[in-house]
Amino acid sequence: MSSPGVGSAASAAAPPPLPLRPAFAAEPREAKAPPGQPRRADGRLREPMSAPGGGISRLVSPRLARAARAVQAGTAAAPARESGLGLAAAGSSAWGVVGGRRPPSSTMPGIDKLPIEETLEDSPQTRSLLGVFEEDATAISNYMNQLYQAMHRIYDAQNELSAATHLTSKLLKEYEKQRFPLGGDDEVMSSTLQQFSKVIDELSSCHAVLSTQLADAMMFPITQFKERDLKEILTLKEVFQIASNDHDAAINRYSRLSKKRENDKVKYEVIEDVYTSRKKQHQTMMHYFCALNTLQYKKKIALLEPLLGYMQAQISFFKMGSENLNEQLEEFLTNIGTSVQNVRREMDSDVETMQQTIEDLEVASDPLYVPDPDPTKFPVNRNLTRKAGYLNARNKTGLVSSTWDRQFYFTQGGNLMSQARGDVAGGLAMDIDNCSVMAVDCEDRRYCFQITSFDGKKSSILQAESKKDHEEWICTINNISKQIYLSENPEEIAARVNQSALEAVTPSPSFQQRHESLRPAGQSRPPTARTSSSGSLGSESTNLAALSLDSLVAPDTPIQFDIISPVCEDQPGQVKASGQGGRRTNPFGESGGGTKSETEDSILHQLFIVRFLGSMEVKSDDNPDVVYETMRQILAARAIHNIFRMTESHLLVTCDCLKLIDPQTQVTRLTFPLPSVVLYATHQENKRLFGFVLRTSGRRSESNLSSVCYIFESNNEGEKICDSVGLAKQIALHAELDRKASEKQKEIERVKEKQQKELSKQKQIEKDLEEQSRLIAASSRPNQASSEGQFVVLSSSQSEDSDLGEEGKKRESEA
């Protein structure tokens, strides 16, 4: 028995399988007759009669005879224990002294048997002896059940050990595939665990072989004895009890036969019944006795054969283990043990160092545990250009309500960054170049300060933990606002600037006054570009002054980097679609009145993916250079102020307008009427960039027109988008010409139709006059018959007129 996971050495060391013996393979030994002792006709030794009525001792040992007599005397418990222990004592004497001083003998001790020859007689002594054997069978059954459970636990444990060993080997093999955040690339550890995996895999194969051998050599024999032999004894016992009861009933019927009134038929039936029941009892009893006698052999086989298989399997397992654990493996284990000891010593040394560091830090940090430490022990550093720490930020949730969120803030160049706990990187909170900072009182909280952006459109209120942090944050932001961080020695310059300051920072002057004071005397105000990362935030930079051209871009023009929400209708740059008036755009894309969309009837529908870069007001809208210059200024402002976020949208080009649609919610962000798009162009080198100029009316007066240039980035579709816009304008132009031609044609048709109606009306009038003349002429002639007997038939109207005429004549005659 070998396993595929074991090598040739393991297969060679595995013992041959144990032979599975049949249930009745053991034959009773034939005892040698002492000199002068007679034999029976069947060859068995005949014992002398010891006493009258002692026939039970003729074919059994004296010990069992004494046990049978004790049962008859009512003291069966002691002989039963003697019977059970006598076998053990006999076995002990036969197997040798415990401790191995004498090897076990090759012959088994004598087996006690039930006398099959006495089954027909069925004497009380025989029944008493049968009771002893039945009690012994019950004790064997109980003991074997307990032994079976113990061996089954051994077998289950071995199977579990084999499966666990195999799983351990598998996990060690997969170590190099694991992605550990720390120490995942340790090649020495990976190779060591791979070597361990190979050794443990071999041991797992050995354990699998051992499990198979235990199943075949240990569990199979004891299971067969428990499930087959012991159940056979119980079945025969029940059958014998039934046959004995039937025989007793037949004998009772036979004994009640009448001597005076003999009935041959009844007598024959009773005799036949006695014959059948006695024969059945005799045969059943003989088989039952035979099974009980055989059980004495089988119980020894069932006890010894599983133990023999268990020991042979263990010996085979240990041999395979000794072959696998060679000298090379022992050297490997010795090296690994040395490495483990070195790692342990290094760990102890490192732990000792860390403990000392912890003690030193505890002593040094004890004053810092107080939220507001003593400023005399920890003075304020007013020359910082970098600062980091936790601050409470005020967020307005309503008109009068607000919440405070604790986040980690740090400065990076001219930006104030914030990072929530658990985030990988921080995000931009505010651009603090040329900003103003001041201490404020807010909601009865201590250590609050306010940061206001360059253009005064955005502000943020923060709360520090201590007075020291409060003043250092104000000084740091003030130093960054003055752009001291751009110099070579920022701390020295900050020290010179703040050498006369006694407090933090007082409220700064207004935006215009602040920068007018910073500008040297006699120097004209340079044109600048204000940038924003949130739609209204901007800062003035001298690096962008040279980028502005007065002929193309108006000075002091803010740059819009975000698309304003559709609800912000009054913000600059928000373009309303024609026909909408002051109606607010539904942010959920639903139509309030259920009217048909104005773009549904459009011939052209083309959709492009674009990313909004920025927009700014321009002075000219008739030269493509204005688009190029706007692109250059927006890209330069984004690079200088580290603005990388872009809003992605879907640009829908139709014959009526251009629409920016949210790709997720399908909400229209902006709508540009196509007639207002007066200029569009693509970047000369980077074809992904394109822009268009939109001419809109001013906010204060409809007569004041302004031009805004919008710059976008596409997926290599800049020229295609411009071509689509041009095609849309051509289609719109042709549609307008067709509409005018159609209106003119309709006007001509209306004039013709009007003339036709006038002509028809004139003809109708003439016809009516002619009819009236005829009626008048007909009414003036007398109503009489002709000479040929013909009559003049008048119409109803003529007859009425004639009647009226006659009545009038009568009235005239009467008058």
XYZ file of C-alpha atoms in Angstrom, residues 21-282:
262
model
C -8.924 -14.034 7.279
C -12.419 -15.494 6.990
C -14.690 -15.483 9.999
C -14.384 -19.169 10.691
C -10.764 -19.670 9.662
C -9.513 -20.670 13.105
C -9.894 -24.365 13.786
C -9.819 -25.742 17.323
C -6.693 -27.517 18.286
C -6.832 -31.236 19.016
C -5.638 -32.049 22.488
C -3.183 -34.867 22.933
C -4.481 -37.762 25.030
C -2.485 -38.643 28.075
C -1.467 -42.266 28.399
C -4.337 -44.504 29.349
C -7.118 -41.921 28.774
C -9.936 -43.224 26.564
C -11.426 -41.391 23.570
C -14.993 -41.056 22.350
C -16.199 -42.317 19.062
C -15.900 -38.794 17.549
C -12.276 -38.565 18.564
C -12.742 -36.140 21.513
C -11.261 -37.022 24.890
C -13.645 -38.508 27.346
C -13.423 -37.365 30.914
C -14.298 -39.682 33.758
C -17.571 -39.295 35.581
C -16.855 -37.465 38.799
C -20.199 -37.786 40.520
C -23.750 -38.884 39.880
C -25.610 -36.299 37.889
C -22.352 -34.663 36.914
C -22.677 -35.315 33.223
C -21.889 -31.713 32.512
C -18.255 -32.413 33.323
C -17.851 -35.061 30.771
C -17.101 -32.812 27.793
C -16.051 -29.524 29.406
C -13.258 -28.330 31.602
C -13.642 -28.602 35.394
C -13.595 -24.761 35.654
C -16.698 -24.418 33.470
C -18.340 -27.281 35.308
C -17.849 -25.426 38.551
C -19.265 -22.278 36.963
C -22.364 -24.166 35.832
C -22.914 -25.606 39.279
C -22.502 -22.138 40.804
C -25.188 -20.828 38.475
C -27.511 -23.631 39.600
C -26.763 -22.767 43.218
C -27.674 -19.099 42.650
C -24.140 -17.736 42.816
C -23.513 -17.143 39.148
C -21.801 -13.781 39.505
C -18.600 -15.082 41.020
C -18.150 -17.898 38.472
C -18.875 -15.450 35.703
C -16.079 -13.185 36.885
C -13.952 -16.290 37.272
C -14.795 -17.271 33.714
C -13.933 -13.828 32.387
C -10.752 -13.473 34.419
C -9.732 -17.071 34.039
C -9.273 -16.609 30.334
C -7.173 -13.564 30.960
C -5.098 -15.411 33.500
C -4.703 -18.310 31.151
C -3.752 -15.943 28.367
C -1.244 -14.258 30.634
C 0.370 -17.513 31.487
C 0.454 -18.463 27.817
C 1.766 -15.104 26.481
C 4.450 -14.766 29.081
C 5.331 -12.389 31.853
C 4.540 -8.705 31.373
C 7.651 -6.744 30.630
C 9.014 -8.889 27.848
C 11.224 -11.129 29.898
C 9.873 -14.189 28.093
C 8.573 -14.185 24.486
C 4.973 -15.346 24.009
C 4.483 -18.990 23.217
C 3.492 -20.066 19.750
C 0.488 -22.022 21.001
C -2.778 -20.559 22.267
C -4.337 -21.702 25.568
C -7.295 -24.092 25.586
C -10.695 -22.839 24.450
C -13.756 -23.502 26.586
C -16.643 -24.965 24.573
C -20.293 -25.826 24.898
C -21.111 -29.551 24.496
C -22.977 -29.825 21.214
C -23.732 -33.535 21.998
C -25.882 -32.506 24.954
C -28.144 -30.199 22.910
C -30.787 -32.852 22.292
C -30.977 -33.746 25.974
C -31.285 -30.021 26.874
C -30.599 -30.595 30.511
C -30.649 -27.814 33.119
C -26.874 -28.113 33.446
C -26.573 -27.441 29.723
C -28.861 -24.438 29.995
C -26.846 -23.121 32.953
C -23.619 -23.466 31.002
C -25.307 -21.734 28.044
C -26.130 -18.827 30.341
C -22.435 -18.478 31.230
C -21.494 -18.319 27.534
C -24.254 -15.807 26.815
C -23.061 -13.586 29.651
C -19.542 -13.843 28.276
C -20.798 -12.892 24.791
C -22.535 -9.835 26.259
C -19.350 -8.777 28.048
C -17.352 -9.273 24.839
C -19.865 -7.157 22.907
C -19.645 -4.280 25.396
C -15.872 -4.379 25.534
C -15.465 -4.575 21.756
C -17.771 -1.579 21.273
C -15.550 0.509 23.546
C -12.394 -0.741 21.824
C -13.933 0.021 18.426
C -14.672 3.607 19.487
C -11.111 4.084 20.749
C -9.582 2.708 17.528
C -11.966 4.801 15.455
C -10.740 7.895 17.303
C -7.171 6.900 16.387
C -8.200 6.514 12.762
C -10.072 9.861 12.675
C -7.176 11.634 14.353
C -4.764 10.200 11.805
C -6.985 11.340 8.939
C -7.232 14.812 10.450
C -3.479 14.926 10.948
C -2.889 13.889 7.334
C -5.305 16.550 6.011
C -3.858 19.255 8.281
C -0.296 18.395 7.238
C -1.249 18.573 3.571
C -2.970 21.931 4.108
C 0.096 23.267 5.919
C 2.314 22.272 3.004
C -0.066 23.934 0.556
C -0.113 27.188 2.525
C 3.680 27.247 2.723
C 3.863 26.877 -1.057
C 1.494 29.825 -1.529
C 3.523 32.149 0.722
C 5.436 33.681 -2.182
C 2.132 34.497 -3.920
C 0.838 36.495 -0.974
C 0.990 40.271 -1.157
C 2.021 41.501 2.263
C 2.207 45.273 2.669
C 5.454 44.845 4.632
C 8.250 42.358 3.964
C 6.524 40.682 1.044
C 9.720 40.488 -1.047
C 11.835 38.513 1.444
C 13.443 35.930 -0.852
C 15.272 34.176 1.984
C 12.038 33.559 3.863
C 10.291 32.414 0.672
C 12.999 29.882 -0.213
C 13.116 28.589 3.381
C 9.369 28.079 3.473
C 9.495 26.346 0.089
C 12.023 23.875 1.515
C 9.825 23.289 4.543
C 6.880 22.800 2.229
C 8.660 19.990 0.384
C 9.578 18.184 3.617
C 6.108 18.574 5.106
C 4.588 17.402 1.836
C 6.598 14.187 2.097
C 5.475 13.775 5.693
C 1.915 14.357 4.549
C 2.305 11.511 2.068
C 3.590 9.283 4.856
C 0.606 10.200 6.989
C -1.713 9.395 4.089
C -0.108 5.948 3.758
C -0.490 5.415 7.498
C -4.184 6.339 7.308
C -4.723 3.822 4.523
C -2.939 1.063 6.443
C -4.918 1.790 9.605
C -8.148 1.568 7.652
C -7.227 -1.811 6.129
C -5.333 -3.509 8.943
C -6.925 -2.075 12.108
C -10.435 -0.831 11.404
C -11.558 -3.502 8.957
C -11.087 -6.575 11.250
C -12.706 -5.043 14.313
C -15.549 -3.652 12.212
C -16.192 -7.072 10.699
C -16.266 -8.680 14.145
C -18.606 -6.023 15.507
C -20.999 -5.840 12.581
C -21.060 -9.494 11.520
C -20.058 -11.916 14.291
C -21.672 -10.247 17.286
C -24.880 -9.582 15.364
C -24.921 -13.249 14.312
C -24.856 -14.296 17.994
C -27.775 -12.023 18.790
C -29.801 -13.323 15.853
C -29.192 -16.974 16.784
C -30.112 -16.220 20.381
C -33.482 -14.840 19.323
C -34.146 -17.768 16.981
C -33.189 -20.278 19.693
C -35.479 -18.594 22.211
C -38.401 -18.809 19.785
C -37.689 -22.459 18.972
C -37.424 -23.310 22.696
C -40.762 -21.649 23.408
C -42.413 -23.516 20.517
C -40.987 -26.819 21.769
C -42.302 -26.211 25.291
C -45.751 -25.425 23.932
C -45.776 -28.605 21.796
C -44.749 -30.739 24.783
C -47.535 -29.219 26.845
C -50.096 -30.112 24.185
C -48.739 -33.634 23.937
C -48.926 -34.056 27.710
C -52.599 -33.044 27.721
C -53.674 -35.846 25.354
C -56.624 -37.870 26.782
C -56.085 -41.466 27.621
C -59.798 -42.477 27.515
C -60.851 -40.640 24.371
C -58.070 -41.124 21.985
C -58.331 -39.375 18.668
C -55.870 -40.620 16.135
C -56.001 -37.490 14.082
C -55.383 -35.161 17.011
C -52.743 -37.471 18.374
C -50.989 -37.521 15.012
C -51.034 -33.738 14.774
C -49.655 -33.325 18.285
C -46.927 -35.904 17.714
C -46.058 -34.207 14.396
C -45.905 -30.828 16.152
C -43.623 -32.216 18.861
C -41.388 -33.755 16.220
C -41.110 -30.548 14.230
C -40.519 -28.261 17.221
C -37.973 -30.609 18.803
C -36.089 -30.931 15.550
C -36.095 -27.160 15.087
C -34.929 -26.585 18.651
C -32.178 -29.170 18.330
